Amino acid sequence: MHEEQLSPFAGETMTQPTVGLARPRTAVTDLTAGNRPATPALVDQYGRVAQDLRVSLTDRCNLRCEYCMPADGLDCLPTTEVLSDAEVVRLVTIAVEQLGIREVRFTGGEPLLRRGLEDIVAATTALRTVNGVRPVTAMTTNALGLESRAAGLAAAGLDRINVSLDSLDRRTFATITHRDRLPDVLAGLAAADAAQLAPVKINAVLMRGVNDAEAPELLAFALGRGYGLRFIEQMPLGPPDAWDRGAMVTAQEILASLSTRFTLTTADPAERGSAPARHWVVEPGSDLPGGTVGVISAVTQPFCAACDRTRLTADGHVRSCLFSRTETDLRSQLRAGSSDDEIAAMWRTAMWGKEAGHDINEPVFQQPRRPMSAIGG
Ligand code: SAM
């Protein structure tokens, strides 16, 4: 357990645990929604408070990353089931104004495929949190088409961007994504940097025998341009046969690989807070500035106890965890005419039922029905 963390609501103090798996708060004896404390915040029975909302804007994507989607794609949601722009904005408004959400990250599928993206971002940045602060807005993207949209997104108020980039080798990139689009991604990254969507961060997933040897090169690329870089352990959220625990490149292996070229020291763990990545300080070299590198070891060192996320799928379902096997359907309520207060109450109940943690490392583990592209990474 670490420091007391203030609830987003004035006068409330809550304890947020740190990494590992969550444990029930000792004060809680009856783990039913009826025993939920009377707070407007998105609390769960383990003392976690969700303040970070991930919004999937579409389940469609124009890449087919092997660890995420089958090469021949997936059945997409029918258009009528996807939230309209106005519905997305209404749910985000409830989250920010009533539930204590401070950061909204747009993802997918590929969020740049959403025509109304800039309008949704602008409407989100016009909101104010319960403390009168503008919510932080961010986006995770593959950067295809970002070259022509980065400036407009920055003008709409987007604060930060994460670009997925697993290889700097054109052939390897095409092998992983099934599309020969590396130059477009690099152009998108440069445009995001020019538009000051800072700090630009890169997300990289390593696959054994495919791009795992590229870890040092990816870090050199990021350091040289002042981009952040986070490696993500591959999770069982893609095509059913795409994940193999034995073949997964672990955080430990990633660090060992980086250490062949860089000197790394552990950053202050207190700085991690609820952020999923553990950070290492990279010493400057003769040809490169220093910086930091993050590793998200979701499989080998779960950080569920520090999770402060809630997720909204493109069809308006709340998921409290990437690995949830249950969801709460807000879209039906919204379309049936429920009030904002009623929807907020359903969201709070959904969060109260959040799982202690994912059980990837347990024999009972079952991959969720929705793959990563349909949940929103
Ligand atoms: N299309 C966007 C993109 O490429 O960034 C946003 C959606 S994508 C699902 C979000 C992030 O999830 C990406 O950084 C991707 O690398 C990561 N991701 C997808 N499948 C994953 C898996 N099985 N394990 C770990 N990370 C995964």
Short mmCIF file of C-alpha atoms and ligand atoms in Angstrom, two decimals:
data_model
loop_
_atom_site.label_atom_id
_atom_site.label_comp_id
_atom_site.label_asym_id
_atom_site.label_seq_id
_atom_site.Cartn_x
_atom_site.Cartn_y
_atom_site.Cartn_z
CA MET A 1 0.00 0.00 0.00
CA HIS A 2 1.25 3.49 -0.54
CA GLU A 3 0.22 7.07 -0.04
CA GLU A 4 -3.29 8.25 0.62
CA GLN A 5 -4.78 9.40 -2.62
CA LEU A 6 -7.38 12.11 -2.70
CA SER A 7 -10.66 11.21 -4.26
CA PRO A 8 -11.57 13.58 -7.09
CA PHE A 9 -14.42 14.71 -4.89
CA ALA A 10 -13.76 17.37 -2.25
CA GLY A 11 -13.39 16.11 1.29
CA GLU A 12 -12.97 12.43 0.39
CA THR A 13 -9.75 10.52 1.02
CA MET A 14 -9.14 7.04 -0.28
CA THR A 15 -6.25 4.64 -0.13
CA GLN A 16 -4.95 3.41 -3.44
CA PRO A 17 -2.88 0.23 -3.32
CA THR A 18 0.19 -0.20 -5.50
CA VAL A 19 1.24 -2.99 -7.82
CA GLY A 20 0.39 -6.68 -7.64
CA LEU A 21 -3.11 -7.94 -7.23
CA ALA A 22 -5.75 -5.95 -5.41
CA ARG A 23 -6.91 -6.98 -1.94
CA PRO A 24 -10.32 -6.19 -0.45
CA ARG A 25 -10.37 -3.15 1.81
CA THR A 26 -10.51 -4.40 5.40
CA ALA A 27 -13.50 -2.18 6.14
CA VAL A 28 -15.57 -4.00 3.53
CA THR A 29 -17.29 -7.14 4.72
CA ASP A 30 -20.23 -7.34 2.35
CA LEU A 31 -18.99 -7.20 -1.23
CA THR A 32 -22.31 -6.37 -2.80
CA ALA A 33 -23.26 -3.15 -4.53
CA GLY A 34 -25.48 -2.41 -1.52
CA ASN A 35 -22.38 -1.99 0.62
CA ARG A 36 -20.82 0.52 -1.73
CA PRO A 37 -19.75 3.71 0.08
CA ALA A 38 -21.88 6.75 -0.72
CA THR A 39 -19.39 8.50 -2.98
CA PRO A 40 -19.96 9.81 -6.50
CA ALA A 41 -16.49 8.48 -7.46
CA LEU A 42 -15.91 5.26 -9.41
CA VAL A 43 -14.68 3.14 -6.51
CA ASP A 44 -14.40 -0.62 -6.30
CA GLN A 45 -14.44 -2.99 -3.37
CA TYR A 46 -10.62 -3.10 -3.32
CA GLY A 47 -10.21 0.62 -2.68
CA ARG A 48 -9.27 1.57 -6.22
CA VAL A 49 -10.67 4.77 -7.72
CA ALA A 50 -11.02 4.98 -11.51
CA GLN A 51 -10.02 8.35 -12.90
CA ASP A 52 -8.77 7.28 -16.31
CA LEU A 53 -11.31 6.47 -19.03
CA ARG A 54 -10.39 4.57 -22.21
CA VAL A 55 -12.90 5.11 -24.99
CA SER A 56 -12.87 2.81 -27.99
CA LEU A 57 -14.22 4.81 -30.93
CA THR A 58 -14.42 1.90 -33.37
CA ASP A 59 -13.54 -1.77 -33.51
CA ARG A 60 -12.27 -1.39 -37.08
CA CYS A 61 -8.57 -1.19 -37.88
CA ASN A 62 -6.51 -0.74 -41.02
CA LEU A 63 -3.62 -2.89 -39.75
CA ARG A 64 -3.72 -6.55 -38.80
CA CYS A 65 -1.06 -6.80 -36.09
CA GLU A 66 -0.49 -10.51 -35.51
CA TYR A 67 -0.84 -10.30 -31.73
CA CYS A 68 -4.06 -8.31 -31.99
CA MET A 69 -6.21 -9.36 -34.95
CA PRO A 70 -6.46 -12.32 -37.36
CA ALA A 71 -4.89 -11.60 -40.76
CA ASP A 72 -8.28 -11.78 -42.47
CA GLY A 73 -9.88 -9.42 -39.94
CA LEU A 74 -12.85 -9.90 -37.65
CA ASP A 75 -16.58 -9.39 -37.98
CA CYS A 76 -17.05 -5.70 -37.22
CA LEU A 77 -19.86 -4.27 -35.14
CA PRO A 78 -22.86 -3.22 -37.24
CA THR A 79 -22.92 0.57 -37.59
CA THR A 80 -26.21 0.81 -35.70
CA GLU A 81 -24.58 -0.74 -32.65
CA VAL A 82 -21.68 1.70 -32.56
CA LEU A 83 -22.23 4.78 -30.41
CA SER A 84 -22.88 7.95 -32.40
CA ASP A 85 -20.63 10.96 -31.80
CA ALA A 86 -23.35 12.53 -29.65
CA GLU A 87 -23.69 9.33 -27.59
CA VAL A 88 -19.93 9.13 -27.04
CA VAL A 89 -19.86 12.74 -25.91
CA ARG A 90 -22.82 12.22 -23.58
CA LEU A 91 -21.16 9.24 -21.84
CA VAL A 92 -17.79 11.02 -21.62
CA THR A 93 -19.57 14.04 -20.14
CA ILE A 94 -21.21 11.89 -17.46
CA ALA A 95 -17.82 10.31 -16.70
CA VAL A 96 -16.01 13.64 -16.36
CA GLU A 97 -18.73 15.72 -14.71
CA GLN A 98 -20.26 13.12 -12.40
CA LEU A 99 -17.83 10.26 -11.89
CA GLY A 100 -14.48 11.95 -11.31
CA ILE A 101 -12.74 11.01 -14.56
CA ARG A 102 -9.67 13.20 -15.13
CA GLU A 103 -8.10 11.67 -18.23
CA VAL A 104 -9.84 10.44 -21.38
CA ARG A 105 -7.87 8.34 -23.88
CA PHE A 106 -9.36 7.60 -27.29
CA THR A 107 -8.44 4.28 -28.80
CA GLY A 108 -9.91 1.43 -30.82
CA GLY A 109 -9.67 -0.36 -33.28
CA GLU A 110 -8.07 2.61 -34.94
CA PRO A 111 -9.45 5.94 -33.65
CA LEU A 112 -8.26 7.83 -36.76
CA LEU A 113 -10.87 5.83 -38.71
CA ARG A 114 -13.56 7.70 -36.79
CA ARG A 115 -14.68 10.64 -38.90
CA GLY A 116 -15.96 12.66 -35.94
CA LEU A 117 -12.74 12.23 -33.93
CA GLU A 118 -11.76 15.92 -33.90
CA ASP A 119 -15.28 16.96 -32.83
CA ILE A 120 -15.33 14.36 -30.05
CA VAL A 121 -11.92 15.57 -28.82
CA ALA A 122 -13.06 19.20 -28.92
CA ALA A 123 -16.24 18.38 -26.98
CA THR A 124 -14.19 16.50 -24.39
CA THR A 125 -11.71 19.31 -23.88
CA ALA A 126 -14.62 21.72 -23.35
CA LEU A 127 -15.66 19.69 -20.28
CA ARG A 128 -14.54 20.42 -16.74
CA THR A 129 -13.88 17.85 -14.02
CA VAL A 130 -15.60 18.01 -10.65
CA ASN A 131 -12.73 20.28 -9.56
CA GLY A 132 -13.18 22.64 -12.49
CA VAL A 133 -10.15 21.35 -14.40
CA ARG A 134 -10.04 20.52 -18.11
CA PRO A 135 -9.66 16.73 -18.53
CA VAL A 136 -6.43 15.51 -20.09
CA THR A 137 -7.10 14.03 -23.52
CA ALA A 138 -4.94 11.41 -25.17
CA MET A 139 -5.07 8.98 -28.08
CA THR A 140 -3.49 5.62 -28.90
CA THR A 141 -3.13 5.17 -32.65
CA ASN A 142 -1.27 3.34 -35.38
CA ALA A 143 -0.65 6.79 -36.95
CA LEU A 144 -1.91 5.90 -40.45
CA GLY A 145 -3.27 9.22 -41.72
CA LEU A 146 -1.96 11.12 -38.72
CA GLU A 147 0.34 13.16 -40.95
CA SER A 148 -2.61 15.18 -42.23
CA ARG A 149 -4.61 15.22 -38.98
CA ALA A 150 -2.10 15.84 -36.18
CA ALA A 151 -2.36 19.64 -36.37
CA GLY A 152 -6.17 19.52 -36.38
CA LEU A 153 -6.21 17.17 -33.41
CA ALA A 154 -3.87 19.46 -31.49
CA ALA A 155 -6.12 22.40 -32.37
CA ALA A 156 -9.12 20.41 -31.08
CA GLY A 157 -7.29 20.16 -27.75
CA LEU A 158 -5.70 16.70 -27.86
CA ASP A 159 -2.88 16.70 -25.31
CA ARG A 160 -0.94 13.50 -25.82
CA ILE A 161 -0.46 10.72 -28.29
CA ASN A 162 0.84 7.15 -28.22
CA VAL A 163 1.83 5.64 -31.53
CA SER A 164 2.18 1.89 -31.93
CA LEU A 165 5.40 0.97 -33.72
CA ASP A 166 6.89 -2.49 -33.42
CA SER A 167 9.62 -2.37 -36.04
CA LEU A 168 11.76 0.10 -37.95
CA ASP A 169 12.44 -2.45 -40.64
CA ARG A 170 9.95 -2.12 -43.47
CA ARG A 171 9.73 -5.85 -44.14
CA THR A 172 9.37 -6.80 -40.49
CA PHE A 173 6.75 -4.09 -40.02
CA ALA A 174 4.79 -5.53 -42.94
CA THR A 175 5.16 -9.06 -41.57
CA ILE A 176 3.71 -8.04 -38.20
CA THR A 177 0.95 -5.75 -39.45
CA HIS A 178 0.20 -7.44 -42.80
CA ARG A 179 0.42 -3.99 -44.39
CA ASP A 180 3.44 -2.21 -45.95
CA ARG A 181 2.80 1.09 -44.17
CA LEU A 182 5.95 1.89 -42.15
CA PRO A 183 6.65 5.17 -44.03
CA ASP A 184 3.13 6.42 -43.16
CA VAL A 185 3.65 5.67 -39.48
CA LEU A 186 6.99 7.51 -39.46
CA ALA A 187 5.38 10.50 -41.20
CA GLY A 188 2.56 10.44 -38.64
CA LEU A 189 5.02 10.40 -35.76
CA ALA A 190 6.90 13.39 -37.17
CA ALA A 191 3.63 15.29 -37.68
CA ALA A 192 2.54 14.58 -34.10
CA ASP A 193 5.86 15.91 -32.86
CA ALA A 194 5.58 19.02 -35.04
CA ALA A 195 2.05 19.60 -33.74
CA GLN A 196 3.45 19.40 -30.19
CA LEU A 197 1.29 16.49 -29.14
CA ALA A 198 3.99 16.09 -26.54
CA PRO A 199 5.40 13.93 -25.31
CA VAL A 200 4.99 11.65 -28.32
CA LYS A 201 5.22 8.11 -27.02
CA ILE A 202 5.79 4.86 -28.87
CA ASN A 203 4.20 1.55 -27.82
CA ALA A 204 6.03 -1.57 -28.97
CA VAL A 205 5.09 -5.24 -28.62
CA LEU A 206 7.92 -7.71 -29.21
CA MET A 207 7.36 -11.13 -30.75
CA ARG A 208 9.98 -13.82 -30.42
CA GLY A 209 11.92 -14.46 -33.59
CA VAL A 210 10.13 -11.62 -35.38
CA ASN A 211 11.16 -8.26 -33.89
CA ASP A 212 12.57 -9.07 -30.45
CA ALA A 213 16.12 -8.32 -31.61
CA GLU A 214 15.04 -4.77 -32.43
CA ALA A 215 14.53 -3.54 -28.85
CA PRO A 216 17.83 -1.55 -28.67
CA GLU A 217 17.25 -0.04 -32.13
CA LEU A 218 13.74 1.08 -31.19
CA LEU A 219 15.13 2.72 -28.04
CA ALA A 220 17.90 4.48 -30.00
CA PHE A 221 15.28 5.76 -32.45
CA ALA A 222 13.08 7.09 -29.62
CA LEU A 223 15.94 8.69 -27.66
CA GLY A 224 17.31 10.35 -30.77
CA ARG A 225 14.00 12.06 -31.47
CA GLY A 226 12.94 12.78 -27.90
CA TYR A 227 10.01 10.34 -28.06
CA GLY A 228 8.98 8.21 -25.10
CA LEU A 229 9.07 4.44 -25.56
CA ARG A 230 7.21 1.70 -23.73
CA PHE A 231 7.50 -1.99 -24.43
CA ILE A 232 4.33 -3.97 -23.71
CA GLU A 233 4.45 -7.68 -22.88
CA GLN A 234 2.20 -9.49 -25.31
CA MET A 235 -1.11 -10.34 -23.62
CA PRO A 236 -3.59 -13.09 -24.53
CA LEU A 237 -6.01 -10.70 -26.19
CA GLY A 238 -5.48 -11.37 -29.87
CA PRO A 239 -6.37 -14.31 -32.10
CA PRO A 240 -6.80 -17.38 -29.84
CA ASP A 241 -3.69 -19.14 -31.15
CA ALA A 242 -1.47 -16.02 -31.19
CA TRP A 243 -0.36 -16.17 -27.54
CA ASP A 244 1.93 -18.72 -26.04
CA ARG A 245 3.22 -18.08 -22.53
CA GLY A 246 6.47 -19.88 -23.29
CA ALA A 247 7.12 -17.85 -26.42
CA MET A 248 6.13 -14.49 -24.95
CA VAL A 249 9.03 -12.02 -24.71
CA THR A 250 9.16 -11.11 -21.02
CA ALA A 251 10.00 -7.77 -19.42
CA GLN A 252 13.16 -9.34 -18.04
CA GLU A 253 14.28 -10.37 -21.52
CA ILE A 254 13.48 -6.94 -22.92
CA LEU A 255 15.63 -5.29 -20.24
CA ALA A 256 18.45 -7.77 -20.84
CA SER A 257 18.34 -6.98 -24.55
CA LEU A 258 18.36 -3.21 -23.94
CA SER A 259 21.28 -3.61 -21.53
CA THR A 260 23.48 -4.94 -24.33
CA ARG A 261 23.61 -1.40 -25.71
CA PHE A 262 22.41 0.93 -22.92
CA THR A 263 23.08 1.47 -19.24
CA LEU A 264 19.76 1.34 -17.40
CA THR A 265 19.00 2.18 -13.79
CA THR A 266 15.63 1.81 -12.07
CA ALA A 267 13.67 5.02 -11.85
CA ASP A 268 12.07 5.96 -8.53
CA PRO A 269 9.24 3.38 -8.13
CA ALA A 270 7.15 6.04 -6.36
CA GLU A 271 6.90 7.80 -9.70
CA ARG A 272 5.02 4.89 -11.20
CA GLY A 273 1.80 5.59 -9.28
CA SER A 274 -1.05 4.07 -11.25
CA ALA A 275 0.89 4.17 -14.53
CA PRO A 276 1.18 0.68 -16.00
CA ALA A 277 4.79 1.05 -17.13
CA ARG A 278 7.81 0.65 -14.88
CA HIS A 279 10.45 3.09 -15.97
CA TRP A 280 14.20 2.86 -16.28
CA VAL A 281 16.60 5.76 -16.66
CA VAL A 282 18.83 5.40 -19.73
CA GLU A 283 22.26 6.98 -19.45
CA PRO A 284 23.35 9.19 -22.35
CA GLY A 285 25.83 7.65 -24.78
CA SER A 286 28.41 9.22 -27.08
CA ASP A 287 25.90 9.54 -29.91
CA LEU A 288 22.56 9.63 -28.08
CA PRO A 289 20.95 11.69 -25.34
CA GLY A 290 19.76 9.89 -22.21
CA GLY A 291 16.13 9.46 -21.29
CA THR A 292 13.81 6.85 -19.92
CA VAL A 293 12.24 3.66 -21.17
CA GLY A 294 9.09 1.97 -19.85
CA VAL A 295 8.16 -1.69 -19.74
CA ILE A 296 4.58 -2.79 -19.18
CA SER A 297 4.88 -6.23 -17.64
CA ALA A 298 1.17 -6.95 -17.49
CA VAL A 299 1.74 -10.71 -17.59
CA THR A 300 4.88 -11.33 -15.52
CA GLN A 301 4.29 -8.56 -12.94
CA PRO A 302 0.63 -7.58 -12.93
CA PHE A 303 -0.12 -4.08 -11.67
CA CYS A 304 -3.84 -4.64 -11.11
CA ALA A 305 -3.83 -3.17 -7.59
CA ALA A 306 -2.79 0.20 -8.99
CA CYS A 307 -5.26 0.15 -11.89
CA ASP A 308 -7.30 3.34 -12.13
CA ARG A 309 -9.06 2.57 -15.43
CA THR A 310 -12.55 2.17 -16.69
CA ARG A 311 -13.24 1.31 -20.33
CA LEU A 312 -16.02 2.06 -22.74
CA THR A 313 -16.33 -0.11 -25.85
CA ALA A 314 -17.37 1.29 -29.23
CA ASP A 315 -20.84 -0.20 -28.70
CA GLY A 316 -21.25 1.51 -25.35
CA HIS A 317 -20.43 -1.25 -22.88
CA VAL A 318 -18.45 -0.54 -19.73
CA ARG A 319 -15.61 -2.93 -18.97
CA SER A 320 -13.71 -2.50 -15.74
CA CYS A 321 -10.74 -4.62 -16.85
CA LEU A 322 -9.21 -5.58 -20.20
CA PHE A 323 -9.81 -9.19 -19.16
CA SER A 324 -13.36 -8.79 -17.83
CA ARG A 325 -15.78 -11.48 -18.88
CA THR A 326 -18.76 -9.33 -17.94
CA GLU A 327 -19.79 -5.93 -19.26
CA THR A 328 -22.44 -3.34 -18.47
CA ASP A 329 -24.49 -2.21 -21.42
CA LEU A 330 -24.90 1.56 -21.13
CA ARG A 331 -25.94 2.01 -24.76
CA SER A 332 -29.27 0.23 -24.29
CA GLN A 333 -30.01 2.36 -21.24
CA LEU A 334 -29.05 5.50 -23.06
CA ARG A 335 -31.22 4.63 -26.06
CA ALA A 336 -34.09 3.61 -23.76
CA GLY A 337 -34.15 7.16 -22.40
CA SER A 338 -32.33 6.77 -19.07
CA SER A 339 -31.24 10.00 -17.40
CA ASP A 340 -27.60 10.98 -16.87
CA ASP A 341 -28.00 10.23 -13.16
CA GLU A 342 -29.30 6.73 -13.90
CA ILE A 343 -26.44 6.02 -16.30
CA ALA A 344 -23.90 7.35 -13.78
CA ALA A 345 -25.39 5.02 -11.16
CA MET A 346 -25.04 2.01 -13.48
CA TRP A 347 -21.42 2.91 -14.20
CA ARG A 348 -20.70 3.13 -10.45
CA THR A 349 -22.26 -0.30 -9.89
CA ALA A 350 -20.18 -1.73 -12.73
CA MET A 351 -17.00 -0.35 -11.16
CA TRP A 352 -17.92 -1.67 -7.72
CA GLY A 353 -17.92 -5.15 -9.28
CA LYS A 354 -14.44 -4.74 -10.80
CA GLU A 355 -12.37 -7.90 -10.55
CA ALA A 356 -9.39 -7.99 -8.14
CA GLY A 357 -7.12 -8.59 -11.09
CA HIS A 358 -6.73 -10.55 -14.26
CA ASP A 359 -6.04 -14.24 -13.83
CA ILE A 360 -3.67 -14.73 -16.78
CA ASN A 361 -1.31 -16.58 -14.49
CA GLU A 362 -3.96 -18.90 -13.04
CA PRO A 363 -5.01 -22.27 -14.47
CA VAL A 364 -8.62 -21.02 -14.63
CA PHE A 365 -7.72 -18.24 -17.08
CA GLN A 366 -10.06 -17.84 -20.02
CA GLN A 367 -9.41 -15.34 -22.76
CA PRO A 368 -12.21 -12.74 -22.95
CA ARG A 369 -14.69 -13.04 -25.78
CA ARG A 370 -13.74 -9.67 -27.25
CA PRO A 371 -10.23 -9.33 -28.66
CA MET A 372 -8.08 -6.26 -27.92
CA SER A 373 -9.20 -4.49 -31.10
CA ALA A 374 -12.83 -4.69 -29.96
CA ILE A 375 -12.17 -3.72 -26.35
CA GLY A 376 -9.89 -0.76 -26.96
CA GLY A 377 -6.25 -1.05 -25.88
N1 SAM B 1 -5.04 1.00 -33.42
C1 SAM B 1 -4.43 1.69 -32.34
C2 SAM B 1 -2.98 1.33 -32.20
O1 SAM B 1 -2.48 0.57 -33.01
O2 SAM B 1 -2.32 1.85 -31.29
C3 SAM B 1 -5.13 1.58 -31.02
C4 SAM B 1 -5.66 0.25 -30.61
S1 SAM B 1 -4.43 -0.95 -30.20
C5 SAM B 1 -5.47 -2.29 -29.68
C6 SAM B 1 -3.78 -0.27 -28.71
C7 SAM B 1 -2.49 -0.87 -28.21
O3 SAM B 1 -2.73 -2.20 -27.83
C8 SAM B 1 -1.37 -0.90 -29.22
O4 SAM B 1 -0.26 -0.23 -28.71
C9 SAM B 1 -1.08 -2.37 -29.42
O5 SAM B 1 0.27 -2.61 -29.61
C10 SAM B 1 -1.57 -2.95 -28.12
N2 SAM B 1 -1.94 -4.34 -28.23
C11 SAM B 1 -2.80 -4.91 -29.07
N3 SAM B 1 -2.87 -6.24 -28.86
C12 SAM B 1 -2.05 -6.51 -27.84
C13 SAM B 1 -1.68 -7.70 -27.15
N4 SAM B 1 -2.21 -8.88 -27.48
N5 SAM B 1 -0.81 -7.61 -26.15
C14 SAM B 1 -0.26 -6.41 -25.81
N6 SAM B 1 -0.57 -5.26 -26.42
C15 SAM B 1 -1.44 -5.30 -27.43
#
